[in-house]
Coordinates of C-alpha atoms and ligand atoms in Angstrom, one line a residue:
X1 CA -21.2 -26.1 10.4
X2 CA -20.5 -22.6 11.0
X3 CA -22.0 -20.3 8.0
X4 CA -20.9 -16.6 7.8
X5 CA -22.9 -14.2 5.2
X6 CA -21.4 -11.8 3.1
X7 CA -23.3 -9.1 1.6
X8 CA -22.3 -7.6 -1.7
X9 CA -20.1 -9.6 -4.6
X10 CA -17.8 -7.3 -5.4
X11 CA -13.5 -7.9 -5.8
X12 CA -13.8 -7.1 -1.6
X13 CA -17.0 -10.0 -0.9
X14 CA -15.9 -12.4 -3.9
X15 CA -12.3 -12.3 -2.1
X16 CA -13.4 -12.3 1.6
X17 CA -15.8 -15.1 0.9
X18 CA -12.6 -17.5 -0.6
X19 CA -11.0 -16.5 2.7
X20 CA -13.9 -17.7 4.8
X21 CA -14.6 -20.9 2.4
X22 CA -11.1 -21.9 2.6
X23 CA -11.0 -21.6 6.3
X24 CA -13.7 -24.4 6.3
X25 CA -16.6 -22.3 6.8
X26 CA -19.4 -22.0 4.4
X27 CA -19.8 -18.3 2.6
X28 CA -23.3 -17.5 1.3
X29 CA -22.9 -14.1 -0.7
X30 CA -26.0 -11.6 -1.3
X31 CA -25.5 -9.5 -4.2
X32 CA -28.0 -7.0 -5.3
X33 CA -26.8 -7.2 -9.2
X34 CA -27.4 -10.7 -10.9
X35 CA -24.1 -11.1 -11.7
X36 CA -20.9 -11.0 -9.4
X37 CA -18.2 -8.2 -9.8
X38 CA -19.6 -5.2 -9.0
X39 CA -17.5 -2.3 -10.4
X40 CA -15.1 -4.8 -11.1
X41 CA -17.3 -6.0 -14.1
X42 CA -19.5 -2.6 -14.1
X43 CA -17.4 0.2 -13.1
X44 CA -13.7 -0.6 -15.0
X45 CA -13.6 0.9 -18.1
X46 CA -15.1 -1.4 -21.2
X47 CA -12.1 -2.1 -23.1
X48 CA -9.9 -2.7 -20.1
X49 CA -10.8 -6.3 -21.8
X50 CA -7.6 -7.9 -20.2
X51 CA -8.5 -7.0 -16.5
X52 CA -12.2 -7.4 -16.8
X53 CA -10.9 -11.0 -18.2
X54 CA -8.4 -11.9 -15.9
X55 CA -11.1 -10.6 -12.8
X56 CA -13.8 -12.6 -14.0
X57 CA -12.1 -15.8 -13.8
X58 CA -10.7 -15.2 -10.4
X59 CA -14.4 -14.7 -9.2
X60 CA -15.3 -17.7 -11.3
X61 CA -12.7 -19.7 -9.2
X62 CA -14.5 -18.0 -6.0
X63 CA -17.9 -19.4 -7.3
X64 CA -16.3 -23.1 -8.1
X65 CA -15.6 -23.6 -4.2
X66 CA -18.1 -25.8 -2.9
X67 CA -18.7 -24.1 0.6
X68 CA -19.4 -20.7 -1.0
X69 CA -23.0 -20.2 -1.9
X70 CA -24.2 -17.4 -4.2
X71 CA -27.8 -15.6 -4.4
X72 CA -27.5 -13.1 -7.1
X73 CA -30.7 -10.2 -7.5
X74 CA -31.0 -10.1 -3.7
X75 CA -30.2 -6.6 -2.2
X76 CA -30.4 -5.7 1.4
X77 CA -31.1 -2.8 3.5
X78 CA -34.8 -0.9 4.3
X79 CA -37.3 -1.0 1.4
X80 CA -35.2 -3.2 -0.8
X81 CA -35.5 -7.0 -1.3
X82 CA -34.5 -8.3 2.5
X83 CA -33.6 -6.3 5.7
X84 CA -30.6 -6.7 7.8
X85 CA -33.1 -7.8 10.6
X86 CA -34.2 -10.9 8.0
X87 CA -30.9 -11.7 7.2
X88 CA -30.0 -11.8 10.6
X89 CA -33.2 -14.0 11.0
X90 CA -31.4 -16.8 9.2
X91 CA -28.9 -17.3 11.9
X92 CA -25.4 -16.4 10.2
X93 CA -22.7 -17.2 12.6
X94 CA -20.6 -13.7 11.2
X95 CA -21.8 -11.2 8.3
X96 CA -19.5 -9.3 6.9
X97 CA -20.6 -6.2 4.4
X98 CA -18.9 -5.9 1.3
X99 CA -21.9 -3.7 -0.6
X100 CA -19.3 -1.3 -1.8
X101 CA -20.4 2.9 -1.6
X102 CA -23.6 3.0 -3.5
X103 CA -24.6 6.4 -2.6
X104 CA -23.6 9.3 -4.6
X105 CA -22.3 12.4 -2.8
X106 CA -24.8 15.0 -4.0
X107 CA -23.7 18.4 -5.0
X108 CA -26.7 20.7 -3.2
X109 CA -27.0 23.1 -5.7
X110 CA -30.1 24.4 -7.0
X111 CA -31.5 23.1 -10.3
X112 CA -29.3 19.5 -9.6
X113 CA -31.7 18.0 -10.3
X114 CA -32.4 18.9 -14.0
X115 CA -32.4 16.6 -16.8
X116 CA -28.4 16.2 -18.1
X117 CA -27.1 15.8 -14.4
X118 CA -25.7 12.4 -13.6
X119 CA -23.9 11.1 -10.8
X120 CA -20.5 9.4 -12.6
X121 CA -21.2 6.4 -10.9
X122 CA -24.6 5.8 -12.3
X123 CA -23.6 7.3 -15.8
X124 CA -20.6 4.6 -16.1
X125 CA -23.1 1.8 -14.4
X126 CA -24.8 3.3 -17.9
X127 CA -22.1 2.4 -20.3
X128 CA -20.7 -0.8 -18.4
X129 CA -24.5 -2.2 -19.6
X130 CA -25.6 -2.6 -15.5
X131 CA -29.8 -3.1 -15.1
X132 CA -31.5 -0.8 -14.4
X133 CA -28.9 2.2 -15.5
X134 CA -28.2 0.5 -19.0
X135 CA -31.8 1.1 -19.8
X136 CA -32.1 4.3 -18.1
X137 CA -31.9 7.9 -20.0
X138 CA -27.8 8.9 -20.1
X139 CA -28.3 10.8 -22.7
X140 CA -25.3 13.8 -23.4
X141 CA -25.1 16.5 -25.6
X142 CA -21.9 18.8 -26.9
X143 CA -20.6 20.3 -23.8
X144 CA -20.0 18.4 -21.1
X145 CA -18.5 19.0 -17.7
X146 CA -17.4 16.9 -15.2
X147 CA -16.7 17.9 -11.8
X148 CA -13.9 16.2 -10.3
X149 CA -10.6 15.7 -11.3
X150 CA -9.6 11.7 -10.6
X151 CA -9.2 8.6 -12.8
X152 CA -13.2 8.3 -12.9
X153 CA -13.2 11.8 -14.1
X154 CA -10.8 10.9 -17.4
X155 CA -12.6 7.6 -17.6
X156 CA -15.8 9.1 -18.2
X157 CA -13.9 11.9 -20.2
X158 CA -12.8 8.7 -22.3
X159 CA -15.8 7.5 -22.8
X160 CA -17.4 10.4 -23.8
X161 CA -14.3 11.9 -26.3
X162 CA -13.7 8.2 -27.9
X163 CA -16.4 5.6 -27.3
X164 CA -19.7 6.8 -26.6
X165 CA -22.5 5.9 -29.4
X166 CA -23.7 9.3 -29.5
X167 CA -21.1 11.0 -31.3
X168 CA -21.8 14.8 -30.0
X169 CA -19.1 15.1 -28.2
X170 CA -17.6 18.7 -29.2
X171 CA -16.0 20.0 -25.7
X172 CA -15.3 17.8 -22.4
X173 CA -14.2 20.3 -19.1
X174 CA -12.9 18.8 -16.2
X175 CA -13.5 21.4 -13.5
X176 CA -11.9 21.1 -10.4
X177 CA -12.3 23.3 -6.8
X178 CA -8.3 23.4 -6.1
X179 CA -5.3 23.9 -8.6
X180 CA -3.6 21.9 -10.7
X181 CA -1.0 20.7 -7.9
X182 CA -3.5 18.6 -6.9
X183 CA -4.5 16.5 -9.9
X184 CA -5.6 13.1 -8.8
X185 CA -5.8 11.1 -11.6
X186 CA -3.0 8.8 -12.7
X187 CA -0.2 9.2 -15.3
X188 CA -1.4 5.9 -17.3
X189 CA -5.2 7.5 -17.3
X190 CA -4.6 10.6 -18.8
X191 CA -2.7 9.0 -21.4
X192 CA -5.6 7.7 -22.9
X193 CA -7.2 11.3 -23.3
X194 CA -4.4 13.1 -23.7
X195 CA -4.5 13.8 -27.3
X196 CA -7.7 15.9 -26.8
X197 CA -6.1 18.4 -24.8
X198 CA -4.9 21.8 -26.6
X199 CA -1.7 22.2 -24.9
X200 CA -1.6 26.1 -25.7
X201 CA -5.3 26.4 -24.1
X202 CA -4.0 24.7 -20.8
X203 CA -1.2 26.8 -20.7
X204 CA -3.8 29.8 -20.9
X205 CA -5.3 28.2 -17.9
X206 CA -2.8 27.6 -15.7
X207 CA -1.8 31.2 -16.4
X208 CA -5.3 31.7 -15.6
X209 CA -5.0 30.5 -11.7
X210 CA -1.0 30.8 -11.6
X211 CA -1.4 34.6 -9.6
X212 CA -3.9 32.7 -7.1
X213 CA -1.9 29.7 -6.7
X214 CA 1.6 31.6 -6.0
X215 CA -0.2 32.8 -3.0
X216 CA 0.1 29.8 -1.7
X217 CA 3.7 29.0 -2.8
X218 CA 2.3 26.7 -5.9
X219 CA 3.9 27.0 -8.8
X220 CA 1.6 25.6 -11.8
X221 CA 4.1 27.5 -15.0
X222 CA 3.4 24.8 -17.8
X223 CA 6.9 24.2 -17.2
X224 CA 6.4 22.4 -13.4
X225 CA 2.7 21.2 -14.1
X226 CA 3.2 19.6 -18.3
X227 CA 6.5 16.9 -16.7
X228 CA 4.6 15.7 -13.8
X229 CA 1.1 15.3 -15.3
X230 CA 0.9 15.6 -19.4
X231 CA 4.5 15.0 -20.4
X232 CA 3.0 13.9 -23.6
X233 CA 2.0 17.4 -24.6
X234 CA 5.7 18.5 -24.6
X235 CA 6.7 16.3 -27.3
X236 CA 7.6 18.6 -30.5
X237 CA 5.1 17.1 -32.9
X238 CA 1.8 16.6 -30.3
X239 CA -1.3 17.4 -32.4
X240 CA -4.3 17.8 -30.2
X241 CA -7.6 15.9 -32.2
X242 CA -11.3 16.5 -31.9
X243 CA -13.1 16.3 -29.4
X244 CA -11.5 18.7 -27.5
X245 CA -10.7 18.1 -23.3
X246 CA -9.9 21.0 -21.0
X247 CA -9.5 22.1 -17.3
X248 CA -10.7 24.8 -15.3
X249 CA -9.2 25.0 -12.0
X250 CA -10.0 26.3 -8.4
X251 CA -13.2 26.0 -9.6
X252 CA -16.7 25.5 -8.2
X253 CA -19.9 24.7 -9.5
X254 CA -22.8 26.9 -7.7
X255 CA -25.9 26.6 -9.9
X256 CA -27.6 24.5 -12.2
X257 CA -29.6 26.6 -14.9
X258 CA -32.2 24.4 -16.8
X259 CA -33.5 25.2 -20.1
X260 CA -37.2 25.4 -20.9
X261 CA -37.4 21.4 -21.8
X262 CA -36.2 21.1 -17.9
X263 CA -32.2 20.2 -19.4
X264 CA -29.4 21.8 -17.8
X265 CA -28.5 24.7 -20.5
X266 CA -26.0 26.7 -18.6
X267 CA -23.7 25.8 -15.4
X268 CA -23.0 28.9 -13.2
X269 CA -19.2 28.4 -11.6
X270 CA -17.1 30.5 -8.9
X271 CA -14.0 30.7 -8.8
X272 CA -11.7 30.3 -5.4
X273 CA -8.9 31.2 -3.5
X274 CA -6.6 28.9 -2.1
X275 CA -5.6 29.8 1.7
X276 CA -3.2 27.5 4.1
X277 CA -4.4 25.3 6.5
X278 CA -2.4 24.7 9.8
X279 CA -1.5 21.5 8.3
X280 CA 0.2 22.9 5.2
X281 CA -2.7 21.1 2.8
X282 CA -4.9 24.0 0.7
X283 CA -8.3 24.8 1.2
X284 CA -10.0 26.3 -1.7
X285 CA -12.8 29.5 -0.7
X286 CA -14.8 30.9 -2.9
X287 CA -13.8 34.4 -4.1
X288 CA -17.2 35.8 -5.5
X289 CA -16.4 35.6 -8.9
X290 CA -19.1 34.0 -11.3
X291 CA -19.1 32.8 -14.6
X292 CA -22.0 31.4 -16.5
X293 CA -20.7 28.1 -18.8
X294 CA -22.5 26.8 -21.5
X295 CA -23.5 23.3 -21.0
X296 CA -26.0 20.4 -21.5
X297 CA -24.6 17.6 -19.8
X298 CA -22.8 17.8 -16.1
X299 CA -21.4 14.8 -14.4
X300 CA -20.3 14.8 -11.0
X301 CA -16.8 12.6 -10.3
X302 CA -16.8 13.4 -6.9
X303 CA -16.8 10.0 -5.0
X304 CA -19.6 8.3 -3.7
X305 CA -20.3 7.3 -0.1
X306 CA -21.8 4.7 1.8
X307 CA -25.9 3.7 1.2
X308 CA -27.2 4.8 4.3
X309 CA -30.7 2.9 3.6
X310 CA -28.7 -0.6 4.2
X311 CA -29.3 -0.1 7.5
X312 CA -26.2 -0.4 9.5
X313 CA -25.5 2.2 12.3
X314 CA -23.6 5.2 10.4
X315 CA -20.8 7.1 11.9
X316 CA -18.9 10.4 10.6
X317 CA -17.3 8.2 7.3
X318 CA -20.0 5.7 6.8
X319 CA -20.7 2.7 8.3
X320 CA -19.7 3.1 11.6
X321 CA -16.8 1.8 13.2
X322 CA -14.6 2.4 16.4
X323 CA -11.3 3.4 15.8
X324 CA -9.1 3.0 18.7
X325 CA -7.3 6.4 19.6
X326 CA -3.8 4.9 20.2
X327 CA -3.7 3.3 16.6
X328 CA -6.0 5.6 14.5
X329 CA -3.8 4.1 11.2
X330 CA -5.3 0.8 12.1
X331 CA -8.2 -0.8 9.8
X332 CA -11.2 -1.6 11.8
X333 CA -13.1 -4.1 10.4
X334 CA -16.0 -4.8 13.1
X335 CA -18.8 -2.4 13.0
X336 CA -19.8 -0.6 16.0
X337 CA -23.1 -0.1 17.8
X338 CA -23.1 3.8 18.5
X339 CA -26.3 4.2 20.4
X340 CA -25.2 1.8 22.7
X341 CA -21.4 2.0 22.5
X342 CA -20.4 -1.3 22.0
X343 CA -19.5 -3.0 19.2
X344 CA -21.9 -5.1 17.0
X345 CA -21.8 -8.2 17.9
X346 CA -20.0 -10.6 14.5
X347 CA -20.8 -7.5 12.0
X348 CA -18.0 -6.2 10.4
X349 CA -17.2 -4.7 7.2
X350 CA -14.8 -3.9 4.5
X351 CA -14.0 -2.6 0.7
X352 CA -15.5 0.4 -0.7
X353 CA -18.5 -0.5 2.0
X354 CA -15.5 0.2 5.0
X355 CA -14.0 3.8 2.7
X356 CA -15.8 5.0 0.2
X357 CA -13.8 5.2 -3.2
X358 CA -11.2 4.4 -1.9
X359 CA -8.3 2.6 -4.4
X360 CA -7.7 0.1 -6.9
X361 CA -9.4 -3.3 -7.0
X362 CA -6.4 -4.8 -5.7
X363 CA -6.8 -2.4 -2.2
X364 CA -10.6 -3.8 -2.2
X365 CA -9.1 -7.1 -2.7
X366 CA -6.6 -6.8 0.1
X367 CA -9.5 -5.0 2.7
X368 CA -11.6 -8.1 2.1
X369 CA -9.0 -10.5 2.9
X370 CA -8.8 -8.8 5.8
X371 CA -11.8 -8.3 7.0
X372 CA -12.6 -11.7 6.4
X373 CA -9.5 -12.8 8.8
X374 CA -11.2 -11.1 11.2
X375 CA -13.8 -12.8 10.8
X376 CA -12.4 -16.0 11.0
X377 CA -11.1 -15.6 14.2
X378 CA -14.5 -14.1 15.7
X379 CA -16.2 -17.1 14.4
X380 CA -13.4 -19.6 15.6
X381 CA -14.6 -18.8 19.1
X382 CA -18.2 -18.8 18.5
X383 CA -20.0 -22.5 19.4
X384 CA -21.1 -24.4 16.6
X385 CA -23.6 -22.6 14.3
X386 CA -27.5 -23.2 13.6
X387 CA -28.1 -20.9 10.5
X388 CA -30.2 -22.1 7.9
X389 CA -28.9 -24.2 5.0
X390 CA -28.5 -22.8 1.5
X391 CA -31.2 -25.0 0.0
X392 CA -33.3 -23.3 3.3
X393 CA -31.7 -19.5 2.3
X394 CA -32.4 -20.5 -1.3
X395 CA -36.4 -21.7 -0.1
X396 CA -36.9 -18.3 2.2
X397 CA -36.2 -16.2 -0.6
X398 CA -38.3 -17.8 -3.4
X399 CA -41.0 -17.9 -0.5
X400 CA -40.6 -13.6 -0.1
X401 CA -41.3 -13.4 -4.0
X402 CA -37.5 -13.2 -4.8
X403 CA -36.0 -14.4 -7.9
X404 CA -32.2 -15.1 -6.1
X405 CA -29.6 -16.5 -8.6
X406 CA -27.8 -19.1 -8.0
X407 CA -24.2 -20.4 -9.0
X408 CA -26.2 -22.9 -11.3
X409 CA -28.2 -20.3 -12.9
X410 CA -24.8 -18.3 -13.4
X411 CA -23.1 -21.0 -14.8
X412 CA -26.3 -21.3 -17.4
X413 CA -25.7 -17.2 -17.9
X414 CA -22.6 -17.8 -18.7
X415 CA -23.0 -20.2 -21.2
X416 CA -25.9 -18.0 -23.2
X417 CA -23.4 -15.2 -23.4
X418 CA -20.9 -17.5 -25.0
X419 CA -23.1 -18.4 -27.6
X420 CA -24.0 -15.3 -28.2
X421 CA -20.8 -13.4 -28.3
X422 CA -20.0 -16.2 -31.0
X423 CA -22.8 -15.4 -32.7
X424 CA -21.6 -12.1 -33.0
X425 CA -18.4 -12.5 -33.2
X426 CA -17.4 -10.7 -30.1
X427 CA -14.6 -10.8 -27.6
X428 CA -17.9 -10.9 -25.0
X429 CA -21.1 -10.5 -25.1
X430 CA -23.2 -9.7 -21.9
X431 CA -26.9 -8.9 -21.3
X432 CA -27.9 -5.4 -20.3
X433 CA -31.1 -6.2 -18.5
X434 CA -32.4 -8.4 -16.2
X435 CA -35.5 -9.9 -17.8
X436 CA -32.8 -11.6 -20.9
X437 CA -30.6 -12.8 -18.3
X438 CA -33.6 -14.7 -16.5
X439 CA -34.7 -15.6 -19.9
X440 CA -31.7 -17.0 -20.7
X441 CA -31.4 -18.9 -18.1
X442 CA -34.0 -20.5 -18.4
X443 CA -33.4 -21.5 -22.3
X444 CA -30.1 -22.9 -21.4
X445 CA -32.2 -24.7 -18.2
X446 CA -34.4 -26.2 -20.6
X447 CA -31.9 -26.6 -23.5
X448 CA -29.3 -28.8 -21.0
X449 CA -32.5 -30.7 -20.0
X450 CA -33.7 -31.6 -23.4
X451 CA -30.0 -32.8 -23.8
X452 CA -30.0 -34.4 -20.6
X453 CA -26.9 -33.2 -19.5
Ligands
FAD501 C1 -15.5 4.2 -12.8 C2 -14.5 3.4 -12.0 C3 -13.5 2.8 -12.7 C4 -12.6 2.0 -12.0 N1 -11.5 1.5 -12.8 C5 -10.6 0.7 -12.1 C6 -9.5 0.2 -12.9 O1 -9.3 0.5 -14.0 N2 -8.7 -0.6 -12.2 C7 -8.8 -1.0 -10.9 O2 -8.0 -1.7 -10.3 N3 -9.9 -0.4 -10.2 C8 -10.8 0.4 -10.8 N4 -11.8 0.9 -10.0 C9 -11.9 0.6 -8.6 C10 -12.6 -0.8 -8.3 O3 -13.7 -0.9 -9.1 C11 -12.9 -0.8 -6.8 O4 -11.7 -0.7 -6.1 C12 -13.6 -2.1 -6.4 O5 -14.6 -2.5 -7.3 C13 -14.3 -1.9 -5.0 O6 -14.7 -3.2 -4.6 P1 -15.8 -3.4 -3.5 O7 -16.1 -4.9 -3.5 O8 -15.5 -2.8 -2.2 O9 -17.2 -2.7 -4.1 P2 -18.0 -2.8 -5.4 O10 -17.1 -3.2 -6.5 O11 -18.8 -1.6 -5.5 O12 -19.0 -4.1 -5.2 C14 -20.1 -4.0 -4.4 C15 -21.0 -5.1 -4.6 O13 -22.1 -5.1 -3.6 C16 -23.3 -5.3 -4.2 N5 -24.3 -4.5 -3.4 C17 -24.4 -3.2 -3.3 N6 -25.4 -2.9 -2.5 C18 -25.9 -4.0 -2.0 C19 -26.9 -4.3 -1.2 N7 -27.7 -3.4 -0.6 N8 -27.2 -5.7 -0.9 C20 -26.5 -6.6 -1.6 N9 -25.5 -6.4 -2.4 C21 -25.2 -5.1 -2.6 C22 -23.2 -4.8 -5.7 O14 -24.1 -5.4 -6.5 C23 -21.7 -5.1 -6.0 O15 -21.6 -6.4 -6.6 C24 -12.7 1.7 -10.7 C25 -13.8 2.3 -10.0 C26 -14.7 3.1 -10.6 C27 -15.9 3.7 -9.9

C-alpha cells in the first residue's frame, strides 16, 4: 500500500486527499484545528449558512472514504506539535501541503503592536468561534479602520456594522493605499454593507483624490466609480442607516498612537500619489501629507502569507517552488530544494499554502485537485510503500503526548453539536474551544457505549 500525507484540512487538503483516496492510495490528513474546513468552516462569513452547509457535507463525504484517515489537533512545522522531519519519519510515499497562509503580513509601523490591532485573519478566526482566537481578546470600540480594500475587508466591515455582539460600532473606514479604480472587493459583497455608506460623503471623497488620480488618467467622478462599484447608492430613494461605512483612498497608515491604557487612540495616515509604472499598473508614493484619525480599533485586510515556521524551504512567494521560465503561467505543484537546487523529492504543495489569499474556495478546491494529480503520478512510479499504518500514526502521536482526532471522534463531535443546536433551537451549534469538544467527545464515547451501539 502506498500512503501519501496531506497536511492541513482545508477545501484544498479535504479535496486533494478524495483525489488520492480515489486513486487507490490511502490519504492520512494532519490538521492543526480539531475540526476539518479551515476557512471554509472558520473564515466564510457566519450566516453564509447555505455554503458553510453545503461545504461541510462535501468534506463529510471526504471523511466517509475508507482509505482517507484523519488526525485532527495535530499541527506541523518547528515548535508546534510534530516536525516535518517526524512526519517524514513515518515513511509517507508523497506529502502534499495544503496548511493554507497562516501568517499575517505585518504592517511595520510603530506602536503595531498596541492593544486594538488585529490581523483580519485572526479577528474573523475570532467571530467564526476558532480555539484559541474565539477565546482570545477581539475586543472593538466606535471607530474602526480597516486597512485593505477586498471582500475580507467588507466582511469584517459586515461583521462589525451588522452582527458583532458589541454593539459600538459608530464609524467603520476602509482605508486603502491606491484609488478607487482599484476596488477589489466584489459587487455581491458590498451589497451587504452598502446601506451604511453616505453616498454624498463618498462623493466628497472621491472629490477628495479625483485631482491626484487624473494624473494618472483615472477618472473616479461619482459618475464612473457609483455604476461599476455601488450602483445601489444611485437609486432615488437610497437612505444610508447607522452605523456609518466610509473610504479614504490613496491612503497609508504610518503610525500607531496608543493611549495611556496601551490601546491604539489615534492612527496617523499619509496620503499618496499615484505615478505610472512601465507596465501601465499604478504605484501609489507617499506625498508627505499627514493626518492624525481618531481610532480604537485597526484591522489590517491586507492578505496573509505563508507560515514560514512549518519548515519548508521558502522562496520569494512562499513556499518555494521552481517555476520553469518557458511556462511561467504554469502551476507548480512540487516544492523545490533551493540550497541544493533540485527539487524536493515527493513534496509538493497547493491551495492558499501554494498562493497566499489567493481566490474563492472553489480555486482552492481546483489547486488541490491538482496538486494531488501530481501526486498521483509521482507516487505511481514510486515502488511499493512502507509507511506506517494509521492505527501506527494514530499510536506515535498518542505516544508524543498528542490528543489527534480521529474520524470516529468527529463523527461523535458531530453528533454533541446536533443535540445541542436542538437544544437550542439553532440552525447549528458548534463548540468554540477545544477542551468542550474533547469533552464531548468523550460523553457521546461513553453515552454510545452505555447504549452499546
Ligand atoms: C475572511 C474570509 C472570507 C472568505 N469568504 C469566502 C466566501 O464567502 N466564499 C468563498 O468561496 N471563499 C471564501 N474565502 C476563501 C476560502 O476560504 C479559501 O479559498 C479557502 O479556504 C482556501 O483553502 P485552503 O485549503 O488552501 O486553506 P485553508 O482554508 O486556510 O485551510 C488550511 C488548513 O490547514 C490547517 N493547517 C494550518 N497550518 C497547519 C499546520 N502547520 N499543520 C497542520 N495543519 C495546518 C488549518 O487547520 C486548516 O484546516 C474566504 C476567505 C477568508 C479569509
Amino acid at each position: 500500500m502506498k500512503t501519501v500525507f496531506v497536511v492541513g484540512a482545508g477545501p484544498a487538503g479535504m479535496f486533494a486527499a478524495r483525489k488520492i483516496a480515489l486513486a487507490g492510495y490511502d490519504a492520512v490528513l494532519f490538521n492543526r484545528d480539531v475540526k476539518p474546513g479551515g476557512l471554509a468552516e472558520y473564515g466564510i462569513y457566519p450566516l453564509k449558512d447555505k455554503m458553510k452547509f453545503g461545504l461541510r457535507k462535501q468534506f463529510a463525504q471526504v471523511l466517509d472514504l475508507p482509505n482517507v484517515y484523519y488526525f485532527g489537533h495535530v499541527q506541523i512545522g518547528n515548535g508546534y506539535d510534530m516536525t516535518i522531519a517526524e512526519l517524514d519519519a513515518m515513511r509517507p510515499s508523497a506529502v502534499i501541503y495544503t496548511c493554507g497562509a497562516q501568517g499575517a503580513h505585518e504592517l511595520g509601523l510603530p506602536g503595531e503592536r498596541s492593544k486594538g490591532v488585529y490581523a483580519a485573519k485572526d479577528f474573523v478566526y475570532h467571530y467564526n468561534q476558532l480555539p484559541p482566537y474565539s477565546s482570545q481578546d477581539f475586543s472593538t470600540g466606535r471607530r474602526i479602520v480597516i486597512i485593505g480594500i477586498g471582500n475580507v475587508a467588507i466582511d469584517i466591515a459586515r461583521w462589525l456594522l451588522q452582527d458583532s455582539p458589541s454593539r459600538a460600532t459608530e464609524e467603520v473606514t476602509i482605508i486603502a493605499r491606491r484609488g478607487p479604480v482599484e476596488i477589489k472587493f466584489d459587487k455581491k459583497e458590498i451589497e451587504y454593507v452598502i446601506r451604511h455608506i453616505d453616498p454624498a460623503a463618498l462623493a466628497a471623497e472621491l472629490g477628495r483624490v479625483s485631482e491626484r488620480c487624473a494624473r494618472v488618467n483615472e477618472d473616479v467622478s461619482p459618475e464612473a466609480i457609483f455604476p461599476e462599484h455601488f450602483p445601489m447608492l444611485m437609486e432615488e430613494d437610497f437612505t444610508p442607516i447607522a452605523p456609518r461605512l466610509s473610504f479614504r483612498f490613496l491612503t497609508s497608515p504610518t503610525a500607531v498612537i496608543a493611549g495611556e491604557d496601551g490601546r491604539i487612540s489615534h492612527l496617523e495616515v499619509g496620503d499618496n500619489d499615484l505615478l505610472h509604472r512601465p507596465d501601465g499598473s499604478t504605484k501609489p508614493v507617499p506625498n508627505g501629507q499627514k493626518t492624525l484619525l481618531d481610532v480604537d480599533t485597526l484591522i489590517f485586510a491586507i492578505g496573509d502569507q505563508q507560515d514560514e515556521q512549518l519548515g519548508l524551504p521558502m522562496g520569494p512567494n512562499g513556499y518555494a517552488t521552481q517555476v520553469d521560465p518557458e511556462h511561467p503561467e504554469e502551476p507548480v505543484f512540487q516544492l523545490w530544494n533551493p540550497e541544493q537546487s533540485c527539487p524536493l523529492e515527493g513534496r509538493f504543495v497547493a491551495g492558499w499554502a501554494r498562493r497566499a489569499s489567493t481566490g474563492l474556495v472553489g480555486i482552492a478546491r481546483h489547486d488541490g485537485e491538482l496538486g494531488a494529480q501530481q501526486v498521483i503520478e509521482y507516487v505511481a512510479k514510486q515502488p511499493e510503500g512502507d509507511a506506517l499504518s494509521p492505527e501506527e500514526i494514530l499510536a506515535r502521536l498518542q505516544e508524543k503526548g498528542l490528543h489527534p482526532v480521529t474520524k470516529a471522534d468527529l463523527a461523535l463531535l458531530g453528533a454533541a453539536e446536533q443535540q445541542e443546536a436542538e437544544k437550542r433551537r439553532l440552525n447549528y451549534f458548534k463548540y468554540s474551544d477545544n477542551d468542550s469538544m474533547f469533552e464531548a467527545i468523550e460523553r457521546e464515547r461513553s453515552a454510545v457505549s452505555y447504549f452499546g451501539d
